[in-house]
Tab-separated table of C-alpha atoms in Angstrom:
chain	number	residue	atom	x	y	z
A	933	MET	CA	-76.466	47.348	84.119
A	934	ALA	CA	-80.020	45.515	83.273
A	935	THR	CA	-80.195	44.339	86.689
A	936	GLN	CA	-79.596	47.879	87.846
A	937	LEU	CA	-81.980	50.031	86.253
A	938	LEU	CA	-84.532	47.860	86.663
A	939	ARG	CA	-83.697	48.280	90.738
A	940	LYS	CA	-84.271	51.565	89.541
A	941	VAL	CA	-87.149	51.501	87.612
A	942	TRP	CA	-88.547	49.664	90.412
A	943	GLY	CA	-88.130	51.677	93.462
A	944	THR	CA	-90.101	54.328	91.110
A	945	VAL	CA	-92.916	51.794	91.414
A	946	LEU	CA	-92.463	51.099	94.600
A	947	ALA	CA	-91.819	54.917	96.234
A	948	ARG	CA	-95.547	55.438	94.302
A	949	ALA	CA	-97.130	52.655	96.020
A	950	GLY	CA	-96.570	54.068	98.832
A	951	ALA	CA	-94.505	50.501	100.140
A	952	PRO	CA	-93.482	51.316	104.495
A	953	ARG	CA	-90.412	49.048	105.741
A	954	ASP	CA	-90.609	45.967	106.559
A	955	PRO	CA	-89.589	44.519	110.277
A	956	GLU	CA	-89.539	40.931	108.999
A	957	SER	CA	-86.525	41.246	106.437
A	958	GLY	CA	-84.873	44.339	107.695
A	959	SER	CA	-85.734	46.391	104.543
A	960	SER	CA	-89.795	46.308	103.436
A	961	SER	CA	-92.988	45.144	104.045
A	962	SER	CA	-93.883	42.025	106.014
A	963	SER	CA	-95.627	39.740	104.807
A	964	SER	CA	-97.679	39.379	108.374
A	965	SER	CA	-100.082	41.768	107.122
A	966	ALA	CA	-101.934	39.061	105.077
A	967	SER	CA	-102.835	37.974	107.823
A	968	SER	CA	-102.901	40.299	110.743
A	969	PRO	CA	-106.031	42.463	110.300
A	970	ARG	CA	-105.507	46.558	111.322
A	971	ARG	CA	-106.836	49.443	111.198
A	972	ARG	CA	-105.223	50.945	108.065
A	973	GLY	CA	-104.847	54.753	106.363
A	974	PRO	CA	-105.754	55.132	103.212
A	975	THR	CA	-102.773	55.035	101.833
A	976	ALA	CA	-102.206	51.613	102.634
A	977	ALA	CA	-106.052	50.914	101.277
A	978	ALA	CA	-105.150	51.974	98.143
A	979	ALA	CA	-102.115	49.963	97.750
A	980	GLU	CA	-105.094	47.287	99.018
A	981	TYR	CA	-105.983	47.045	96.080
A	982	GLY	CA	-103.742	49.637	94.254
A	983	SER	CA	-103.074	48.885	90.514
A	984	LEU	CA	-99.227	49.214	88.649
A	985	GLY	CA	-100.935	50.086	85.709
A	986	ALA	CA	-99.135	48.329	82.305
A	987	LEU	CA	-97.312	45.730	84.931
A	988	ASP	CA	-101.418	44.175	85.736
A	989	ALA	CA	-100.959	42.242	82.260
A	990	VAL	CA	-97.625	40.448	82.959
A	991	ALA	CA	-97.393	37.267	83.209
A	992	THR	CA	-96.740	36.353	87.155
A	993	ASP	CA	-94.346	33.981	86.333
A	994	VAL	CA	-92.553	36.527	84.422
A	995	LEU	CA	-92.718	38.680	87.998
A	996	ALA	CA	-92.060	36.692	89.709
A	997	GLN	CA	-88.286	36.152	87.513
A	998	ILE	CA	-87.996	39.981	88.486
A	999	LEU	CA	-88.074	40.074	91.766
A	1000	ARG	CA	-85.638	36.604	91.774
A	1001	LEU	CA	-83.258	39.526	90.094
A	1002	LEU	CA	-84.749	42.420	92.493
A	1003	GLY	CA	-83.648	40.714	95.836
A	1004	PRO	CA	-84.981	39.842	98.921
A	1005	ALA	CA	-85.041	44.043	100.067
A	1006	ASP	CA	-87.041	44.367	96.931
A	1007	ALA	CA	-89.162	41.370	96.970
A	1008	ALA	CA	-90.582	41.879	100.630
A	1009	ARG	CA	-91.019	46.095	99.826
A	1010	SER	CA	-93.578	45.137	96.886
A	1011	SER	CA	-96.447	42.830	99.436
A	1012	ALA	CA	-96.918	46.234	99.933
A	1013	VAL	CA	-98.294	47.324	96.424
A	1014	CYS	CA	-101.315	45.311	96.186
A	1015	ARG	CA	-102.948	42.154	97.936
A	1016	ALA	CA	-101.901	39.759	94.292
A	1017	TRP	CA	-98.360	41.857	94.884
A	1018	ARG	CA	-98.476	40.415	98.137
A	1019	HIS	CA	-99.370	36.928	98.016
A	1020	LEU	CA	-96.717	36.967	95.091
A	1021	ALA	CA	-93.730	38.668	97.154
A	1022	SER	CA	-94.493	36.323	99.970
A	1023	ASP	CA	-94.031	32.941	98.161
A	1024	ASN	CA	-92.404	29.967	99.453
A	1025	ALA	CA	-90.535	28.875	96.226
A	1026	LEU	CA	-89.023	32.912	96.127
A	1027	TRP	CA	-87.821	32.608	99.518
A	1028	ALA	CA	-86.347	29.434	99.653
A	1029	PHE	CA	-84.608	30.715	95.924
A	1030	PHE	CA	-82.974	33.511	97.745
A	1031	LEU	CA	-82.153	31.245	101.399
A	1032	SER	CA	-80.111	28.982	99.135
A	1033	LEU	CA	-78.235	31.551	97.710
A	1034	GLY	CA	-76.878	31.751	101.045
A	1035	PRO	CA	-73.695	30.209	102.709
A	1036	GLU	CA	-75.557	27.132	104.045
A	1037	PRO	CA	-76.799	24.351	101.730
A	1038	TRP	CA	-80.168	24.469	101.235
A	1039	ASP	CA	-80.879	20.869	101.935
A	1040	LEU	CA	-79.600	22.120	105.212
A	1041	VAL	CA	-81.255	25.085	105.713
A	1042	VAL	CA	-84.545	22.762	105.116
A	1043	PHE	CA	-83.577	20.036	107.408
A	1044	ALA	CA	-82.484	22.595	110.132
A	1045	GLU	CA	-85.437	24.602	110.388
A	1046	THR	CA	-87.948	21.280	109.703
A	1047	HIS	CA	-86.731	19.762	112.589
A	1048	LEU	CA	-83.931	21.954	115.059
A	1049	ALA	CA	-86.252	25.179	115.116
A	1050	SER	CA	-87.979	23.619	118.699
A	1051	GLY	CA	-84.434	23.035	120.460
A	1052	PRO	CA	-82.972	19.855	121.666
A	1053	ALA	CA	-84.708	16.836	122.864
A	1054	VAL	CA	-85.410	17.202	126.292
A	1055	PRO	CA	-85.345	14.156	128.342
A	1056	ARG	CA	-88.913	11.850	127.876
A	1057	SER	CA	-89.875	7.977	128.351
A	1058	VAL	CA	-89.639	7.254	124.363
A	1059	TYR	CA	-91.802	4.299	125.174
A	1060	TYR	CA	-95.591	5.784	123.867
A	1061	SER	CA	-97.284	5.493	120.854
A	1062	SER	CA	-96.279	6.484	117.303
A	1063	SER	CA	-99.215	9.290	117.073
A	1064	ALA	CA	-97.457	11.017	119.215
A	1065	ALA	CA	-94.620	11.492	116.968
A	1066	ARG	CA	-93.951	15.862	115.783
A	1067	VAL	CA	-95.609	16.731	112.326
A	1068	PRO	CA	-93.392	19.382	111.164
A	1069	PRO	CA	-96.356	22.878	110.798
A	1070	GLN	CA	-95.300	24.609	107.094
A	1071	LEU	CA	-92.364	26.923	107.078
A	1072	SER	CA	-92.576	30.453	105.726
A	1073	PHE	CA	-89.650	30.762	103.979
A	1074	LYS	CA	-89.776	34.492	103.673
A	1075	HIS	CA	-90.538	34.649	107.935
A	1076	ILE	CA	-87.159	32.501	108.502
A	1077	TYR	CA	-84.984	33.769	105.815
A	1078	GLY	CA	-85.914	37.295	108.244
A	1079	GLN	CA	-85.285	35.704	111.305
A	1080	ARG	CA	-81.475	33.350	110.498
A	1081	ALA	CA	-80.437	37.142	108.963
A	1082	LEU	CA	-81.326	39.123	112.157
A	1083	VAL	CA	-79.250	35.065	114.802
A	1084	PRO	CA	-75.853	36.704	116.196
A	1085	GLY	CA	-72.851	35.321	114.430
A	1086	SER	CA	-71.994	32.833	117.083
A	1087	ILE	CA	-68.856	30.855	118.351
A	1088	VAL	CA	-68.379	26.971	117.583
A	1089	VAL	CA	-65.878	24.588	119.643
A	1090	ASP	CA	-65.721	21.005	119.251
A	1091	GLY	CA	-63.744	19.550	122.318
A	1092	GLY	CA	-63.469	16.759	119.829
A	1093	SER	CA	-61.201	13.262	121.640
A	1094	GLY	CA	-57.886	13.980	119.330
A	1095	TYR	CA	-57.815	17.473	118.409
A	1096	CYS	CA	-60.596	20.700	118.332
A	1097	LYS	CA	-61.515	22.762	115.569
A	1098	TYR	CA	-62.722	26.392	116.545
A	1099	GLY	CA	-64.378	29.145	114.466
A	1100	TRP	CA	-67.733	30.780	113.531
A	1101	SER	CA	-71.061	29.437	112.995
A	1102	LYS	CA	-71.462	32.373	109.826
A	1103	TYR	CA	-68.374	30.655	108.193
A	1104	ALA	CA	-67.667	28.045	105.930
A	1105	ALA	CA	-65.250	25.512	107.199
A	1106	PRO	CA	-62.870	25.886	111.009
A	1107	SER	CA	-60.689	28.768	110.898
A	1108	GLY	CA	-58.449	26.681	113.789
A	1109	ARG	CA	-57.228	23.479	115.392
A	1110	CYS	CA	-55.638	22.655	118.145
A	1111	ALA	CA	-55.469	19.924	121.348
A	1112	THR	CA	-58.384	18.914	122.560
A	1113	PHE	CA	-60.188	20.481	126.026
A	1114	LEU	CA	-59.966	16.940	127.165
A	1115	GLU	CA	-55.975	16.951	127.200
A	1116	PHE	CA	-55.286	20.589	127.952
A	1117	GLY	CA	-53.201	22.029	129.993
A	1118	ASN	CA	-51.671	20.439	133.154
A	1119	ILE	CA	-53.482	17.203	133.191
A	1120	GLU	CA	-53.197	16.938	136.756
A	1121	SER	CA	-54.863	20.234	137.492
A	1122	PRO	CA	-59.266	20.475	137.926
A	1123	MET	CA	-61.530	20.268	135.406
A	1124	TYR	CA	-62.354	23.961	136.020
A	1125	ALA	CA	-58.934	25.314	135.895
A	1126	ARG	CA	-58.608	23.444	132.718
A	1127	LEU	CA	-61.837	24.313	130.669
A	1128	ARG	CA	-60.708	27.589	132.004
A	1129	HIS	CA	-57.278	27.639	130.145
A	1130	PHE	CA	-58.460	26.438	127.384
A	1131	PHE	CA	-61.474	28.639	126.279
A	1132	SER	CA	-58.836	32.168	127.364
A	1133	THR	CA	-56.655	30.385	124.516
A	1134	ILE	CA	-59.421	30.027	121.775
A	1135	TYR	CA	-60.892	33.459	122.600
A	1136	THR	CA	-57.287	34.558	122.405
A	1137	ARG	CA	-56.945	33.240	119.045
A	1138	MET	CA	-59.906	34.213	117.749
A	1139	HIS	CA	-59.625	37.580	119.173
A	1140	VAL	CA	-62.812	37.697	120.285
A	1141	LYS	CA	-64.188	38.695	123.812
A	1142	PRO	CA	-66.251	35.830	125.415
A	1143	SER	CA	-68.782	38.408	126.532
A	1144	ALA	CA	-68.826	39.081	122.357
A	1145	ARG	CA	-71.245	36.116	120.591
A	1146	PRO	CA	-73.067	33.271	122.388
A	1147	ILE	CA	-71.167	29.612	122.049
A	1148	VAL	CA	-71.848	26.383	120.587
A	1149	VAL	CA	-69.778	23.809	122.634
A	1150	VAL	CA	-69.503	19.775	120.817
A	1151	LEU	CA	-69.184	17.697	123.996
A	1152	PRO	CA	-67.294	14.481	123.141
A	1153	LEU	CA	-69.380	11.119	124.389
A	1154	CYS	CA	-67.804	10.820	128.282
A	1155	HIS	CA	-69.108	7.627	130.580
A	1156	PRO	CA	-71.659	6.645	127.992
A	1157	ASP	CA	-73.424	3.773	130.147
A	1158	ASP	CA	-76.369	5.164	131.740
A	1159	THR	CA	-75.353	4.457	135.265
A	1160	GLU	CA	-76.190	6.442	138.332
A	1161	SER	CA	-72.323	6.987	138.275
A	1162	ALA	CA	-72.618	7.877	135.333
A	1163	ARG	CA	-75.182	10.319	134.801
A	1164	ALA	CA	-73.618	11.790	138.108
A	1165	SER	CA	-69.895	12.586	136.140
A	1166	ARG	CA	-72.318	14.051	133.525
A	1167	LYS	CA	-74.028	15.916	135.289
A	1168	GLN	CA	-71.232	17.283	136.941
A	1169	TYR	CA	-69.001	18.006	133.589
A	1170	LYS	CA	-71.638	19.750	132.249
A	1171	GLU	CA	-71.911	21.957	135.454
A	1172	THR	CA	-68.242	22.579	135.159
A	1173	LEU	CA	-69.054	23.682	131.649
A	1174	TYR	CA	-71.293	26.116	132.022
A	1175	SER	CA	-69.969	27.555	135.075
A	1176	VAL	CA	-66.205	28.285	133.453
A	1177	LEU	CA	-68.292	29.936	130.644
A	1178	PHE	CA	-70.823	32.193	132.481
A	1179	ASP	CA	-68.044	33.004	134.439
A	1180	MET	CA	-66.188	34.332	131.403
A	1181	ASN	CA	-69.254	36.259	131.307
A	1182	VAL	CA	-70.565	34.524	127.972
A	1183	PRO	CA	-73.875	35.129	126.709
A	1184	ALA	CA	-75.604	32.052	126.127
A	1185	VAL	CA	-74.102	28.927	126.220
A	1186	CYS	CA	-75.297	26.143	123.649
A	1187	ALA	CA	-73.415	22.543	124.879
A	1188	VAL	CA	-74.505	19.419	122.977
A	1189	ASP	CA	-73.252	16.229	122.367
A	1190	GLN	CA	-70.515	15.519	119.365
A	1191	ALA	CA	-72.491	12.013	118.098
A	1192	LEU	CA	-75.593	14.072	118.147
A	1193	LEU	CA	-74.272	16.179	115.872
A	1194	ALA	CA	-72.343	13.929	113.514
A	1195	LEU	CA	-75.981	12.945	113.261
A	1196	TYR	CA	-78.122	15.832	112.701
A	1197	ALA	CA	-75.064	16.874	109.949
A	1198	ALA	CA	-76.235	14.103	107.957
A	1199	ARG	CA	-79.866	15.142	108.165
A	1200	ARG	CA	-81.189	12.535	110.687
A	1201	THR	CA	-82.371	12.946	114.139
A	1202	SER	CA	-82.694	9.295	114.388
A	1203	GLY	CA	-80.341	6.676	113.839
A	1204	ILE	CA	-77.090	4.654	115.514
A	1205	VAL	CA	-73.140	6.940	115.343
A	1206	VAL	CA	-70.399	4.727	115.097
A	1207	ASN	CA	-67.667	7.391	116.684
A	1208	ILE	CA	-63.831	6.572	115.964
A	1209	GLY	CA	-62.547	8.511	118.572
A	1210	PHE	CA	-59.068	9.156	119.480
A	1211	ASN	CA	-58.473	6.197	121.975
A	1212	ALA	CA	-62.085	4.111	121.529
A	1213	THR	CA	-64.935	3.717	118.788
A	1214	SER	CA	-68.011	4.566	120.473
A	1215	VAL	CA	-71.372	3.095	119.188
A	1216	VAL	CA	-73.889	5.782	119.907
A	1217	PRO	CA	-77.693	5.004	119.804
A	1218	ILE	CA	-79.736	8.708	118.942
A	1219	PHE	CA	-83.703	8.150	119.074
A	1220	GLN	CA	-85.501	11.767	118.117
A	1221	GLY	CA	-82.667	14.213	119.138
A	1222	ARG	CA	-81.544	12.313	122.410
A	1223	VAL	CA	-78.814	9.409	123.266
A	1224	MET	CA	-80.885	6.658	124.589
A	1225	HIS	CA	-78.287	5.855	127.597
A	1226	GLU	CA	-81.427	3.225	128.531
A	1227	ILE	CA	-80.193	0.612	125.010
A	1228	GLY	CA	-76.823	1.387	125.778
A	1229	ILE	CA	-73.879	2.379	124.208
A	1230	GLU	CA	-71.375	-0.277	122.734
A	1231	THR	CA	-67.466	0.724	123.104
A	1232	VAL	CA	-64.735	-0.502	121.532
A	1233	GLY	CA	-60.900	-0.131	122.873
A	1234	GLN	CA	-59.540	1.072	120.083
A	1235	GLY	CA	-59.445	3.741	118.163
A	1236	ALA	CA	-57.183	6.210	115.500
A	1237	LEU	CA	-54.657	6.203	118.000
A	1238	LYS	CA	-54.555	2.496	117.290
A	1239	LEU	CA	-54.766	2.436	113.573
A	1240	THR	CA	-51.624	5.082	113.498
A	1241	GLY	CA	-49.846	2.809	115.673
A	1242	PHE	CA	-50.377	0.139	113.861
A	1243	LEU	CA	-49.629	0.825	110.659
A	1244	LYS	CA	-46.162	2.394	112.234
A	1245	GLU	CA	-45.645	-1.356	113.284
A	1246	LEU	CA	-46.590	-2.719	109.832
A	1247	MET	CA	-44.154	-0.113	108.515
A	1248	GLN	CA	-40.807	-0.725	110.669
A	1249	ARG	CA	-41.718	-4.417	109.823
A	1250	ARG	CA	-40.840	-3.522	106.405
A	1251	ASN	CA	-38.157	-1.608	107.746
A	1252	ILE	CA	-39.656	1.623	106.239
A	1253	SER	CA	-37.925	4.504	107.975
A	1254	PHE	CA	-39.767	7.750	109.090
A	1255	GLU	CA	-39.206	10.720	111.037
A	1256	SER	CA	-42.484	10.841	114.004
A	1257	LEU	CA	-46.302	9.045	114.388
A	1258	TYR	CA	-47.426	12.339	112.753
A	1259	THR	CA	-45.681	11.030	109.173
A	1260	VAL	CA	-47.241	7.829	109.660
A	1261	ARG	CA	-50.740	9.674	110.436
A	1262	THR	CA	-50.291	11.599	107.195
A	1263	ILE	CA	-49.709	8.100	105.108
A	1264	LYS	CA	-52.584	6.774	106.340
A	1265	GLU	CA	-54.779	9.831	105.734
A	1266	LYS	CA	-53.789	9.370	102.008
A	1267	ILE	CA	-53.067	6.368	100.860
A	1268	CYS	CA	-54.708	3.706	102.959
A	1269	TYR	CA	-58.188	1.878	102.876
A	1270	VAL	CA	-60.378	-0.540	103.656
A	1271	ALA	CA	-60.803	-4.322	102.194
A	1272	ALA	CA	-64.137	-4.791	100.874
A	1273	ASP	CA	-62.891	-7.849	101.065
A	1274	TYR	CA	-59.775	-9.023	103.165
A	1275	GLU	CA	-59.097	-12.251	101.975
A	1276	ALA	CA	-59.579	-11.675	98.517
A	1277	GLU	CA	-57.555	-8.194	98.750
A	1278	LEU	CA	-54.208	-10.164	99.794
A	1279	CYS	CA	-53.959	-11.977	96.524
A	1280	LYS	CA	-53.733	-8.463	94.677
A	1281	ASP	CA	-51.143	-6.357	93.763
A	1282	THR	CA	-52.359	-3.117	96.132
A	1283	GLN	CA	-49.239	-1.361	96.078
A	1284	ALA	CA	-48.869	2.849	96.130
A	1285	SER	CA	-47.564	5.998	97.322
A	1286	CYS	CA	-47.079	8.980	98.941
A	1287	GLU	CA	-45.457	12.055	98.947
A	1288	VAL	CA	-44.615	13.322	102.904
A	1289	ASP	CA	-43.954	17.201	102.964
A	1290	GLY	CA	-40.058	17.005	104.346
A	1291	GLU	CA	-39.821	13.347	104.237
A	1292	GLY	CA	-40.290	12.078	100.623
A	1293	TRP	CA	-41.918	10.208	99.005
A	1294	PHE	CA	-43.327	6.295	100.478
A	1295	THR	CA	-44.582	3.205	99.495
A	1296	LEU	CA	-46.701	0.992	100.873
A	1297	ALA	CA	-48.512	-2.315	99.603
A	1298	GLU	CA	-50.624	-4.428	101.613
A	1299	GLU	CA	-50.196	-2.453	104.495
A	1300	ARG	CA	-52.340	0.050	102.805
A	1301	PHE	CA	-55.608	-2.146	104.395
A	1302	LYS	CA	-54.362	-4.444	106.821
A	1303	MET	CA	-53.705	-1.160	109.346
A	1304	ALA	CA	-57.466	-0.903	109.171
A	1305	GLU	CA	-58.077	-4.436	109.108
A	1306	ILE	CA	-57.830	-4.449	112.927
A	1307	LEU	CA	-61.582	-2.616	112.879
A	1308	PHE	CA	-62.831	-6.152	112.105
A	1309	GLN	CA	-60.662	-7.884	113.474
A	1310	PRO	CA	-58.522	-6.372	116.484
A	1311	HIS	CA	-56.508	-9.877	117.493
A	1312	MET	CA	-54.136	-8.790	114.492
A	1313	GLY	CA	-52.940	-5.772	116.459
A	1314	GLY	CA	-52.775	-7.399	119.432
A	1315	VAL	CA	-56.011	-5.960	120.664
A	1316	VAL	CA	-58.558	-8.369	122.626
A	1317	ALA	CA	-61.686	-6.346	121.536
A	1318	MET	CA	-65.047	-6.285	119.691
A	1319	GLY	CA	-65.013	-5.636	116.481
A	1320	LEU	CA	-66.741	-3.182	115.190
A	1321	HIS	CA	-68.880	-4.515	113.357
A	1322	LYS	CA	-70.173	-7.017	116.372
A	1323	ALA	CA	-70.381	-3.864	118.492
A	1324	VAL	CA	-72.667	-2.305	116.096
A	1325	SER	CA	-74.575	-5.483	115.707
A	1326	LEU	CA	-75.488	-5.930	119.390
A	1327	CYS	CA	-76.137	-2.376	119.567
A	1328	MET	CA	-78.941	-2.796	117.030
A	1329	ASP	CA	-79.958	-6.178	118.030
A	1330	HIS	CA	-81.041	-3.853	121.660
A	1331	CYS	CA	-82.546	-1.010	119.757
A	1332	TYR	CA	-84.500	-3.715	117.545
A	1333	ASN	CA	-85.895	-4.974	120.898
A	1334	ALA	CA	-86.219	-2.083	122.463
A	1335	GLU	CA	-89.511	-1.685	120.725
A	1336	VAL	CA	-88.999	2.354	120.465
A	1337	LEU	CA	-92.657	3.119	119.264
A	1338	GLY	CA	-92.673	-0.042	118.129
A	1339	ASP	CA	-91.187	0.875	115.152
A	1340	HIS	CA	-87.758	-1.408	113.239
A	1341	SER	CA	-85.927	0.718	111.328
A	1342	TRP	CA	-85.577	4.202	113.185
A	1343	PHE	CA	-81.767	2.573	113.600
A	1344	LYS	CA	-80.791	1.378	110.539
A	1345	THR	CA	-79.342	4.155	109.678
A	1346	VAL	CA	-75.469	4.477	110.756
A	1347	VAL	CA	-73.831	7.259	110.691
A	1348	LEU	CA	-69.838	7.465	110.546
A	1349	ALA	CA	-68.096	10.161	112.495
A	1350	GLY	CA	-64.061	10.785	113.644
A	1351	GLY	CA	-61.391	11.326	111.846
A	1352	SER	CA	-60.185	7.450	111.052
A	1353	SER	CA	-64.080	7.190	109.720
A	1354	CYS	CA	-63.656	8.860	106.495
A	1355	LEU	CA	-61.210	5.656	105.730
A	1356	PRO	CA	-62.393	5.363	101.743
A	1357	GLY	CA	-64.153	1.364	101.302
A	1358	LEU	CA	-65.377	1.389	105.549
A	1359	PRO	CA	-69.391	2.676	104.756
A	1360	GLU	CA	-69.436	-0.926	102.316
A	1361	ARG	CA	-67.347	-3.022	104.498
A	1362	LEU	CA	-68.919	-2.520	107.669
A	1363	GLU	CA	-73.170	-2.644	105.854
A	1364	LYS	CA	-71.688	-6.096	104.346
A	1365	GLU	CA	-70.353	-7.261	107.595
A	1366	LEU	CA	-74.087	-6.211	109.311
A	1367	HIS	CA	-76.157	-8.230	107.002
A	1368	ASN	CA	-73.584	-11.220	107.067
A	1369	LEU	CA	-73.864	-11.295	110.759
A	1370	LEU	CA	-77.787	-9.656	111.675
A	1371	PRO	CA	-80.843	-12.091	110.853
A	1372	ALA	CA	-83.129	-10.710	107.729
A	1373	TYR	CA	-85.551	-8.847	109.794
A	1374	ILE	CA	-82.759	-6.769	111.159
A	1375	SER	CA	-80.764	-5.554	108.358
A	1376	GLU	CA	-83.332	-5.660	105.624
A	1377	GLY	CA	-82.472	-1.652	104.951
A	1378	ILE	CA	-79.721	-0.736	106.757
A	1379	ARG	CA	-77.281	1.864	105.328
A	1380	VAL	CA	-73.952	3.302	106.131
A	1381	LEU	CA	-73.596	6.342	105.554
A	1382	PRO	CA	-69.393	7.989	105.098
A	1383	PRO	CA	-68.737	11.340	107.356
A	1384	PRO	CA	-71.290	14.053	105.908
A	1385	PHE	CA	-68.592	16.993	106.290
A	1386	GLY	CA	-65.698	14.656	106.222
A	1387	THR	CA	-62.690	14.723	109.966
A	1388	ASP	CA	-65.380	18.500	110.640
A	1389	THR	CA	-68.664	16.436	110.781
A	1390	ALA	CA	-69.232	17.386	113.807
A	1391	TRP	CA	-68.532	21.351	113.383
A	1392	PHE	CA	-70.786	21.212	110.875
A	1393	GLY	CA	-73.664	19.804	112.821
A	1394	ALA	CA	-73.099	22.795	115.255
A	1395	LYS	CA	-72.715	25.223	112.875
A	1396	MET	CA	-76.386	23.902	111.604
A	1397	ILE	CA	-77.746	24.662	115.575
A	1398	GLY	CA	-75.747	27.979	115.272
A	1399	THR	CA	-77.632	29.664	112.251
A	1400	VAL	CA	-80.927	28.701	113.131
A	1401	SER	CA	-83.765	30.933	112.276
A	1402	THR	CA	-84.414	29.905	116.099
A	1403	PHE	CA	-81.264	30.551	117.310
A	1404	PRO	CA	-79.937	31.177	120.691
A	1405	ASP	CA	-83.566	31.181	122.008
A	1406	ALA	CA	-84.305	27.846	121.405
A	1407	TRP	CA	-80.961	26.240	122.070
A	1408	CYS	CA	-79.107	28.093	124.620
A	1409	VAL	CA	-79.281	28.357	128.007
A	1410	ASN	CA	-78.215	32.412	129.937
A	1411	LYS	CA	-76.225	33.088	133.190
A	1412	LYS	CA	-79.543	33.773	134.916
A	1413	GLN	CA	-81.237	30.762	133.747
A	1414	PHE	CA	-78.277	28.357	135.256
A	1415	ARG	CA	-78.466	30.182	138.541
A	1416	GLN	CA	-82.445	29.881	138.804
A	1417	LYS	CA	-81.844	26.177	137.686
A	1418	SER	CA	-78.071	25.328	139.874
A	1419	ARG	CA	-80.153	26.855	142.702
A	1420	ARG	CA	-83.487	24.397	142.553
A	1421	SER	CA	-83.617	21.301	144.505
A	1422	GLY	CA	-85.452	19.701	141.580
A	1423	PRO	CA	-83.256	18.520	138.532
A	1424	SER	CA	-80.695	20.441	137.770
A	1425	LEU	CA	-80.730	22.052	134.608
A	1426	VAL	CA	-77.945	20.121	133.078
A	1427	ASN	CA	-80.886	17.182	133.099
A	1428	ALA	CA	-83.833	19.501	130.755
A	1429	TRP	CA	-80.002	20.215	127.936
A	1430	GLN	CA	-79.136	16.321	127.719
């Protein structure tokens, strides 16, 4: 009631001051007039030096609180009252407060507007001096607030390697899940037909026309090395994806690698992403928003499917009956974990139980941590592969020797991604193993971070892009751009957005 009365009084004050509508915030006077001199009429000139009478004696911090209570529309209109009010109503702290009330976490908003507003990293030589590093400009949160309000909601599709997540960029979480587009439809059919079938199904399930909104597509990491054939395969895959979506009349497309989006979700642009996928695990070095194929991506030939299969084998050894592999996966997600010290864990009482809908209760003991131990000791599951810690340490060694920018710290943040990377204890165990395996000059300062948003981490990274104030202009490709680039003989469109 008090706020409604305050708004009514404030509306009268602003009406007397002749406050115009603000094109920047979509409701009232723009702060840009403070920095853009222009010819003004008598009313505007009066407002420049006008007075609010008794309100002029009110302390600035009290007026700031009043603006917070009134909300962004009236706060923006207040900038037309006079010069002093223009500064007060354009204050960064005020608009930071309004942004913090929105659906996006405040720290993600700041990260996105600081590091992602300029668009994706373009291919460039990374062996240059540190003086070339970008320094972000001072942010205007009032401008950002207005621009983010104008950004159209986009469809976000995380293709994944196990199953796909899809939904709206302005929603808090994915709205649906289905099979990944890598395995959707007839696997013998051409990639174009499979992708067309997949996206048609997504649009049907979301009850939206393809032409209605831009789309952000999360790409699983395929052909990870930097050979000529791998580059050609990545190029062909992306061009097929663009062709399918533009043939379906999608207005704009943004396609970004899964590992890169997981890194963004962790509020980083440089680091190593360990993505435990469905069939394999990838260790991906990323520098300033670019996957470093030339340094090398390590691939371990086991993923979530192998972990679930090994738990199934352990349960069968104890004559624990179950109906399906889904039951085993559910048990894995509920009570399994990674041991900090495998040998010490064998001496403990680790028994625990969980309930699976429709099948009752299951009780496991050492199977709970033996299942995940094959990540570090693959031979336990009959797999001939490199341990996860050895693959990450090898990647770090390559990053160190590459001497990117002469900086030996950019790769020391490791971000976990993928459903199985959510296993409790994995970040701590991997960090411990890396410190034991690597020399001190490399291992010092290493941090292993859990998936910031669990199994939906890459989807949230894509959501950040879909809501940044410069989207879709900075991040998307439209049909005209794609056709023009495709007809040229120079570098293809795909290379420009890798």
